[in-house]
Each structure stands twice: as structure tokens, then as C-alpha cells.
Coordinates of C-alpha atoms and ligand atoms in Angstrom, one line a residue:
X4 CA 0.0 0.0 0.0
X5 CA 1.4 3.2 -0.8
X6 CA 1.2 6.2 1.0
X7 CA -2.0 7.6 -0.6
X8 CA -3.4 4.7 -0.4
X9 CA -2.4 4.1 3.5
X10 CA -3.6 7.9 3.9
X11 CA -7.0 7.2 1.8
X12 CA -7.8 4.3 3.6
X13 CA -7.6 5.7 6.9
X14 CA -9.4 8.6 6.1
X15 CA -12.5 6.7 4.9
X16 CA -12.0 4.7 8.1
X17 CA -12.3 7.8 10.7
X18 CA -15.3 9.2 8.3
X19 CA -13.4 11.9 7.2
X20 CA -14.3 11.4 3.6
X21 CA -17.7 11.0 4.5
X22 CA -18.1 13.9 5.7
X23 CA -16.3 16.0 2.9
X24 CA -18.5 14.5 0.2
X25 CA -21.0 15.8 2.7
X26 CA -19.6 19.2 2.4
X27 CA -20.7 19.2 -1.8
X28 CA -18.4 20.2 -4.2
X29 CA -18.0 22.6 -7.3
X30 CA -19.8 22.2 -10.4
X31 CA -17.3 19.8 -12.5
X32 CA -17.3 16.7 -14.7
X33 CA -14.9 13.8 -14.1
X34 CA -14.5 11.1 -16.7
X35 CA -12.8 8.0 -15.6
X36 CA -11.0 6.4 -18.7
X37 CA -10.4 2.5 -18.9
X38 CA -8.8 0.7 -21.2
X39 CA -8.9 -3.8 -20.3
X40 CA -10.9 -5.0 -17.1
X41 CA -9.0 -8.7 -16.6
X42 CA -6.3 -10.2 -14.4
X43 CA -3.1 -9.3 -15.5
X44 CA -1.6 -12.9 -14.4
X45 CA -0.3 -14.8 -17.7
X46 CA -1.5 -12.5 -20.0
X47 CA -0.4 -13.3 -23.9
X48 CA -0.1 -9.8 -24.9
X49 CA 0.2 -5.7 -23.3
X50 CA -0.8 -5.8 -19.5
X51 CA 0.1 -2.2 -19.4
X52 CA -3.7 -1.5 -20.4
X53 CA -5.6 -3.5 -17.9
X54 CA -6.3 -1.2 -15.5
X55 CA -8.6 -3.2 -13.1
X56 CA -9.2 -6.5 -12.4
X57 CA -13.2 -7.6 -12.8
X58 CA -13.0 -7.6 -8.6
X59 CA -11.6 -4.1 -8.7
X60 CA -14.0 -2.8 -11.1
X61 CA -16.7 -4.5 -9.4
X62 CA -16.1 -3.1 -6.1
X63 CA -14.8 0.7 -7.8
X64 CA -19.0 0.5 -10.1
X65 CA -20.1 -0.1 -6.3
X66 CA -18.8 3.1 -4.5
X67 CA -19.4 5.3 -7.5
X68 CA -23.0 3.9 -7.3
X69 CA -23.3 4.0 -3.9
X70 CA -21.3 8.4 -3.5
X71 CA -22.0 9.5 -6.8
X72 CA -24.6 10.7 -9.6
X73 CA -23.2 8.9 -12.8
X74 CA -23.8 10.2 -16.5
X75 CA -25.1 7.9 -18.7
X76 CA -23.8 8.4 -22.3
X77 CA -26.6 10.5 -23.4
X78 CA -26.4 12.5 -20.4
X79 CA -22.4 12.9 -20.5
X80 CA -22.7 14.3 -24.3
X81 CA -25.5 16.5 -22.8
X82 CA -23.5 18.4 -20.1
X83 CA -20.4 18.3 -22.3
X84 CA -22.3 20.5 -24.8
X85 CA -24.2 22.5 -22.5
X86 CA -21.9 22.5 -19.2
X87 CA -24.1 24.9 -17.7
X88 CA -26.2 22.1 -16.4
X89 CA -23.2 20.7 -14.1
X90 CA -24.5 21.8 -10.5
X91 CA -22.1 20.0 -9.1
X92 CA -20.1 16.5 -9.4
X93 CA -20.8 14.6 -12.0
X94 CA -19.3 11.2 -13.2
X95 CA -19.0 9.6 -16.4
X96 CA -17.1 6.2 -17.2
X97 CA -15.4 5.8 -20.9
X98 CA -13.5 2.7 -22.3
X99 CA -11.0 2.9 -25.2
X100 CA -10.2 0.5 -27.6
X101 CA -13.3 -1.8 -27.4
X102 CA -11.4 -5.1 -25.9
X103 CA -13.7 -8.0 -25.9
X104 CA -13.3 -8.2 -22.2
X105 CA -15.4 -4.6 -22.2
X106 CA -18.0 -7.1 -23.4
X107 CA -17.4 -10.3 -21.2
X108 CA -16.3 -8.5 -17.8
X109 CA -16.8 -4.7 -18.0
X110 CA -20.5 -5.1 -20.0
X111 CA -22.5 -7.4 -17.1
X112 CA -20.5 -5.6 -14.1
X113 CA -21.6 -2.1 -15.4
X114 CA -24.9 -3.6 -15.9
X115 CA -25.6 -5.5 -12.3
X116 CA -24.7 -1.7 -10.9
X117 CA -27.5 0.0 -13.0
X118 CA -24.3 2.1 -14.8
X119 CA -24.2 2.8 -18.0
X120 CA -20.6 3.7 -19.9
X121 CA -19.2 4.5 -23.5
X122 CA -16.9 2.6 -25.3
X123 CA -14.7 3.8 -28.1
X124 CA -13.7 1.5 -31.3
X125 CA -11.3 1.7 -33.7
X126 CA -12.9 -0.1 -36.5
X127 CA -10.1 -1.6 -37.8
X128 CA -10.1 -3.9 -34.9
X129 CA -14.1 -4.1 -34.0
X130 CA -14.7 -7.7 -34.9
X131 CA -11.7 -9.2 -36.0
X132 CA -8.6 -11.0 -34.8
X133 CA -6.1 -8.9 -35.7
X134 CA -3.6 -6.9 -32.5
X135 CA -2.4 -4.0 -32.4
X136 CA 1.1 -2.9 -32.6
X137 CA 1.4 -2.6 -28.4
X138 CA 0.1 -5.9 -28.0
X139 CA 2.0 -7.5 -31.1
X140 CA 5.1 -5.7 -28.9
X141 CA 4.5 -7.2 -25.2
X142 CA 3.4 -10.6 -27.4
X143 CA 6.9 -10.1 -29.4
X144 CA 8.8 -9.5 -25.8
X145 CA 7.1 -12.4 -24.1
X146 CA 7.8 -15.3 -26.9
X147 CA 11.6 -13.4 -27.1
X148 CA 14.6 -16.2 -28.3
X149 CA 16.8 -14.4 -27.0
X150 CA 16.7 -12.7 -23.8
X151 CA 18.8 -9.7 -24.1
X152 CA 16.7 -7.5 -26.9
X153 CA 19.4 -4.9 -28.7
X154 CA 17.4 -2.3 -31.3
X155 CA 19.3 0.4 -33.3
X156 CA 16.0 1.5 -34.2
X157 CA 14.5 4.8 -33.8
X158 CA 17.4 4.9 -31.0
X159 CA 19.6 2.3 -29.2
X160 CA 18.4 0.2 -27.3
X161 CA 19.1 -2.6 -25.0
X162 CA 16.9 -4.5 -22.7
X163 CA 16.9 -7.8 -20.8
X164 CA 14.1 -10.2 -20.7
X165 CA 13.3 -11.7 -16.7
X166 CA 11.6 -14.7 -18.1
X167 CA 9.6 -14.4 -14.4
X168 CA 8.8 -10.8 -15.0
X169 CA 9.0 -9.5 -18.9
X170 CA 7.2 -6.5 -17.6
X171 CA 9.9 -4.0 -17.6
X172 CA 11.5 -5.0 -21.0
X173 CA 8.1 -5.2 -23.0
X174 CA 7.5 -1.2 -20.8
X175 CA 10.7 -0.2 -22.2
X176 CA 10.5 -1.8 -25.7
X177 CA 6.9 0.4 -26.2
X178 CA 8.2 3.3 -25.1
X179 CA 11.2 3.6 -27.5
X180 CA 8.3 3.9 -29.8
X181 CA 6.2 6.6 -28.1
X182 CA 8.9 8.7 -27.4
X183 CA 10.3 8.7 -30.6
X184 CA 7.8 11.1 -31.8
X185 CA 6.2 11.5 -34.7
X186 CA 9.2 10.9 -37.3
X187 CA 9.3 7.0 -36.0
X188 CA 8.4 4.7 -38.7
X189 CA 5.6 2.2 -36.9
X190 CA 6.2 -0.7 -39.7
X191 CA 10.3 -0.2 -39.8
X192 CA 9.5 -0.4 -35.7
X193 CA 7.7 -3.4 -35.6
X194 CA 10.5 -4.8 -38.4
X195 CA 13.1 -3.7 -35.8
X196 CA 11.4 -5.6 -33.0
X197 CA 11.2 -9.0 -35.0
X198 CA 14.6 -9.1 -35.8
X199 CA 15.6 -8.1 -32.1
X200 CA 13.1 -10.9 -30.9
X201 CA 14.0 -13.3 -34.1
X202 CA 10.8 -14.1 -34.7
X203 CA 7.9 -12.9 -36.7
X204 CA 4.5 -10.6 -35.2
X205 CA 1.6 -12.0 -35.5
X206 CA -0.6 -9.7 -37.5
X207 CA -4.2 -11.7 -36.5
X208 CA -4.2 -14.3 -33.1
X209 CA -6.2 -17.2 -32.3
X210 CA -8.0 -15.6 -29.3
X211 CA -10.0 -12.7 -30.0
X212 CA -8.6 -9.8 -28.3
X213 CA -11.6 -7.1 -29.4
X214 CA -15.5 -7.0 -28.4
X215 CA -17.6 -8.2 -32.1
X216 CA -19.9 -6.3 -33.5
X217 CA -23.0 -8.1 -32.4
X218 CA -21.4 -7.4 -28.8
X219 CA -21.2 -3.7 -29.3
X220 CA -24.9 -3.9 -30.6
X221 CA -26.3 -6.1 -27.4
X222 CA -24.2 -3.8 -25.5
X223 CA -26.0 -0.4 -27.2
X224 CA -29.1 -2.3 -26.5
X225 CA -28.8 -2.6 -22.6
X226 CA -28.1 1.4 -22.4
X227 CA -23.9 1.5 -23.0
X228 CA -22.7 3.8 -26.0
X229 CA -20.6 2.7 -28.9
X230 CA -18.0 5.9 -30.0
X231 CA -15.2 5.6 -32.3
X232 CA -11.6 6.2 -31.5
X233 CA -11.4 6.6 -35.4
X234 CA -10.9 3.5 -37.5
X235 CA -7.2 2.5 -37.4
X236 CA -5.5 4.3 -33.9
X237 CA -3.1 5.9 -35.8
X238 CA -1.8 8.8 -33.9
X239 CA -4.3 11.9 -36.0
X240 CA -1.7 15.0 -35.8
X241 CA 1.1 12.8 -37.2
X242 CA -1.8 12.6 -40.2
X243 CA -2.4 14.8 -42.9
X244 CA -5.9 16.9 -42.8
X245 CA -6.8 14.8 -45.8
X246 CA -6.1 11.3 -44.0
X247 CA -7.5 12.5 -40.6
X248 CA -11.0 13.4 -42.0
X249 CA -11.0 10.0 -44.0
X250 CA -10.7 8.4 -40.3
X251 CA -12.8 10.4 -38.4
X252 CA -15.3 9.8 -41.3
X253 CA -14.6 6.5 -42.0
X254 CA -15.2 5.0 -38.6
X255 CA -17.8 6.8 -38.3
X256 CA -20.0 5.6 -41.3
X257 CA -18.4 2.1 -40.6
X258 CA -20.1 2.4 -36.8
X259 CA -23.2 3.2 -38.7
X260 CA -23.7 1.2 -41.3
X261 CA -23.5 -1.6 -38.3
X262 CA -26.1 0.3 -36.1
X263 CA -24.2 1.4 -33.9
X264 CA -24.6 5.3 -32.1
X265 CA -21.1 6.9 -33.2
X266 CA -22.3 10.5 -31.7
X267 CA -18.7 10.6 -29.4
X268 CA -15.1 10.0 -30.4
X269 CA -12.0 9.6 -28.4
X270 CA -8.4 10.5 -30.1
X271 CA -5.7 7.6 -30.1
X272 CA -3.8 8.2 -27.5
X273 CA -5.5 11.2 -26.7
X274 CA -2.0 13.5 -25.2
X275 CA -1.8 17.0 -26.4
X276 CA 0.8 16.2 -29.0
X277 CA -1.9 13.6 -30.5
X278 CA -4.7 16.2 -31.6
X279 CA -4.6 19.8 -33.3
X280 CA -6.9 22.3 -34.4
X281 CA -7.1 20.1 -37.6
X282 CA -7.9 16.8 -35.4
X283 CA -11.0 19.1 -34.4
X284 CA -12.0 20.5 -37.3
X285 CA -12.1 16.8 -39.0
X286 CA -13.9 15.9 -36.1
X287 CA -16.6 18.2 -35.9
X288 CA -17.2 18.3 -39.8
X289 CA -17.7 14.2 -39.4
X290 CA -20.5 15.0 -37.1
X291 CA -18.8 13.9 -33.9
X292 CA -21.1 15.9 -30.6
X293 CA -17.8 15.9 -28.8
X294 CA -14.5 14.0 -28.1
X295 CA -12.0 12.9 -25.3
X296 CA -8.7 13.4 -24.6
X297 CA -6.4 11.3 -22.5
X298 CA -4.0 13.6 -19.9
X299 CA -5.6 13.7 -17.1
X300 CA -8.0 16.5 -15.3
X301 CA -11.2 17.0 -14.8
X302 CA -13.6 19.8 -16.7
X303 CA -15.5 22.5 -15.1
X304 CA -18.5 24.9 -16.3
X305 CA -15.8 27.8 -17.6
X306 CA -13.5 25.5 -19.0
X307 CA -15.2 22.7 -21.2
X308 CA -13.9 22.3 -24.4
X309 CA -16.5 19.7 -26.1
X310 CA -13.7 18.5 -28.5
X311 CA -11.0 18.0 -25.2
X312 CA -12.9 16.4 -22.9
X313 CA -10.5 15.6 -20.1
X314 CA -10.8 12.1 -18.6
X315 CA -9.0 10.7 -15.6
X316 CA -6.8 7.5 -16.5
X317 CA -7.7 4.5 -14.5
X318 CA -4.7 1.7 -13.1
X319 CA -4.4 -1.4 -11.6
X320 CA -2.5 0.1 -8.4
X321 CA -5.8 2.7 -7.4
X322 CA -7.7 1.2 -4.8
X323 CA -11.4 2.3 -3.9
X324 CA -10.5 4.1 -1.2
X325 CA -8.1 6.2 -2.7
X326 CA -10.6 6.5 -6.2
X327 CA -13.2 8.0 -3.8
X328 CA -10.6 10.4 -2.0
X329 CA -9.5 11.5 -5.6
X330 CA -12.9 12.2 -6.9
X331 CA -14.3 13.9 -3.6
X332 CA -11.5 16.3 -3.6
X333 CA -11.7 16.9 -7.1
X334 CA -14.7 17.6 -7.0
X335 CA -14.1 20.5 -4.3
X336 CA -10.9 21.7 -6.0
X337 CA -12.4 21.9 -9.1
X338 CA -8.9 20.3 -10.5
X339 CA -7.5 16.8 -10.6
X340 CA -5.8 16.2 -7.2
X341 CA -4.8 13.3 -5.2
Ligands
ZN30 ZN1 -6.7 3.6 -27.8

């Protein structure tokens, strides 16, 4: 237990946070942001995006039902266009990347709670069995031959492979990627990885790794929200204006044309350097009510910007105790703290 955690816990226990989500707090919207809901134990492929185990989740959909008024999709696009009606606050739960455990864990928990959240697909992966390059990485680290990984590629790079723990190495090995910027060639990447791993990334796998489209539509049918997070996760401001409308466009009419809602998007990655005034622009003209970023914050009344919704990113290590310390002081700060 860390310190916030120790301090969180005990702070709950004398009733102290009781009584300050007693006290009210500021008008503001928080959006928590979650990415895989599963037990990170002998997972194939990147368990740097499970942020909760289906326990944790469980217990975290309790408290927020239990302290908290919670947005339903409709309701969250609703105060993110007209912020106005925030009278104080409000929570709203997002997903990105539409993993199939959204369906088999997140889905039924969310629904046992009476909550309602959105999920954002890229539609490149909605349905099929192909991995993205993060998990074709931590895959690529895992299955290693060799178990000292050297990569001249954007930068050097060495990194050893704990057969116990690959965690570190397959942490490292990602982020030589996503700090390169936006001159890093994914595909020479990727190349670079293989031959560093001697072996060859699977482009499709045999378990599905992403919800199906029949999922997202029972899932639509039970209350949740289907956005896009564009249709291939490719980082938009490394795109030009011509290629970022075509996937703002294109994943919308693809979310469509299978029924689904589509009002919402979230950008890929969703840090400032991911999105421009371009990114918005596309958005907007491909019909999009709002969209989310992903650095942290929350948004208040004289600050919501519809197309940078901030949401708060979820991890394994927050415990409910400390969740509900984070969102009750939030919520009197009218910032992100704790
Ligand atoms: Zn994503």
C-alpha cells in the first residue's frame, strides 16, 4: 500500500471522507478512462492496459454507485455541450479501444450496478482477430529467443528479458516507440522488434482480443454507447488533414452502417501532441457531438472544451479508497488532485 493509499484508507475509516462528500463540491465533470478490465496474471499480450481486475472494477461501479450521480452516455454528451447544467459533481465512465473483455467483464458488471458507460472502437479492430502494434510488442517480448533484446532502431536500445517478470522489457521496448515522436516509422519499428526478438509478429491471433460487433450492438441495446476512437488508432496530428478526415469519417459511417450510435469520439492516445486544431476540425465536420482526450484533469462549467474532454486514467494500483478520496476532492478543487 502506498502512501495515498495508506492515507486514503484511513481517512475513509475515521469518516473523514464521508463527511467532505458531505460538504458538496464545485460544479465539474470527471470522466474516468479504462482501457482492459481482466487479471493481468499470464496475459499473452500488453498488461500495461488492464487497468482493473473484474473484482476491482466490481467493487470501484459499487462506491461510484453508492457516492456519486453517474452520467449515462446521453447524459455525459449532454452536459459536455451545455456545461451549464453541471450543478455539481458529475461522473462519467469511458473505455477505449473496445477489448472483448469490455464485453465479457466490464458489459455485465456495469450492468448488475445499473451504470451505463461508452466505449470507443477503432474499427479496424471491432470484430476481428487482428492486435495492435502494443500488443504485437508485449506478445513479441514475451515469446523473445533471446533474452537480451538490442534495437538500433529509432534509438539504441538494449533491454533484458526476466523470463519471471518480462514487464519492464516489453514497458521499455513500447516506449522507444512513443517517445520517438512523430518521425518514428511504426512498420520499420515493428521490423526492428522482429529481428531483435528473431521471430515474426503475428498480425491476427487465435483468441479474439476485441468485443464483435454483435457485442457492441447487445451492448448499445442494454443502455452502454458505442464511440469511435477513429478506425485505425493511428496517432491523427502525425496525419495529414486529408487522412485525418478520412478516419474520423470513415469509422464513423463504418459504426453506422452496423447500427451502432457513433455520436462521441476519443483520439488515439488522446495527449496533447496527439490532436490539433485540424484533429478538431475533421472531427466536428464528421458530425462527432464531442470528443476525449487522454492527460488527465477533470472539466469545469468555464472551462469545457467539447472537442478536449478531459478524462481521468484509470490503473491497476488505485484502490477504492483512494478512487473515492481522488474524486471527492476533485470535485471540491475543481482540478484533478490526489
Ligand atoms: Zn486507444
Amino acid at each position: 500500500m502506498n502512501k495515498r493509499q495508506a492515507a486514503s484508507t484511513l481517512a475513509a475509516r475515521l469518516k473523514l471522507t464521508s463527511v467532505l462528500e458531505r460538504v458538496g463540491s464545485r460544479p465539474a465533470l470527471a470522466v474516468l478512462l479504462y482501457h482492459r478490465i481482466l487479471k493481468p496474471e499470464g496475459h499473452r499480450y500488453d498488461a500495461g492496459v488492464i487497468e482493473a481486475t473484474p473484482e476491482q472494477f466490481d467493487a470501484q461501479m459499487a462506491m461510484l454507485k453508492k457516492r456519486h450521480s453517474v452520467l449515462d452516455p446521453d447524459e455525459l454528451t449532454d452536459v459536455v455541450t451545455n456545461p451549464r447544467k453541471l450543478r455539481h459533481l458529475r461522473v462519467a465512465i469511458t473505455f477505449d479501444d473496445a477489448y472483448r473483455d469490455n464485453y465479457d467483464h466490464a458489459f455485465p458488471i456495469l450492468a448488475s450496478h445499473g451504470l451505463r458507460a461508452t466505449f470507443f472502437a477503432p474499427t479496424r479492430y471491432l470484430g476481428t482477430r487482428r492486435i495492435p502494434w502494443w500488443d504485437q510488442i508485449a506478445w513479441a517480448v514475451r515469446n523473445a529467443r533471446k533474452s537480451e533484446l538490442r534495437l538500433t532502431y529509432p534509438a539504441e536500445l538494449v533491454a533484458r528479458v526476466d523470463e519471471r517478470d518480462p514487464e519492464p522489457a516489453i514497458r521499455a521496448v513500447i516506449r522507444a516507440y512513443t517517445r520517438g515522436g512523430p518521425e518514428v516509422d511504426l512498420a520499420r519499428y515493428l521490423a526492428a522488434v522482429e529481428e531483435a526478438c528473431e521471430l515474426r509478429l503475428p498480425d491476427e491471433v487465435d483468441d479474439r482480443q476485441f468485443m464483435s460487433w454483435e457485442e457492441a450492438r447487445e451492448m448499445e441495446r442494454a443502455g452502454m454507447a458505442i464511440g469511435s476512437h477513429t478506425h485505425s488508432h493511428g496517432i491523427l496530428a502525425n496525419m495529414s488533414a486529408a487522412d485525418q478526415k478520412r478516419e474520423c469519417e470513415e469509422s464513423r459511417s463504418r459504426l453506422k452502417e452496423g447500427s451502432l450510435s457513433a455520436e462521441t469520439l476519443a483520439y488515439p492516445v488522446g495527449n496533447r501532441r496527439t490532436f490539433s486544431p485540424t484533429t478538431v476540425r475533421c472531427a466536428r465536420e464528421a458530425g462527432y457531438r464531442c470528443a476525449f482526450s487522454n492527460y488527465g484533469g477533470i472539466n469545469v462549467p468555464d472551462r469545457m472544451d467539447p472537442f478536449d474532454v478531459r478524462r481521468i486514467g484509470m490503473s491497476l494500483d488505485v484502490d477504492v479508497p483512494e478512487l473515492r478520496m481522488k474524486l471527492v476532492l476533485s470535485g471540491l478543487a475543481g482540478r484533478e488532485l490526489w
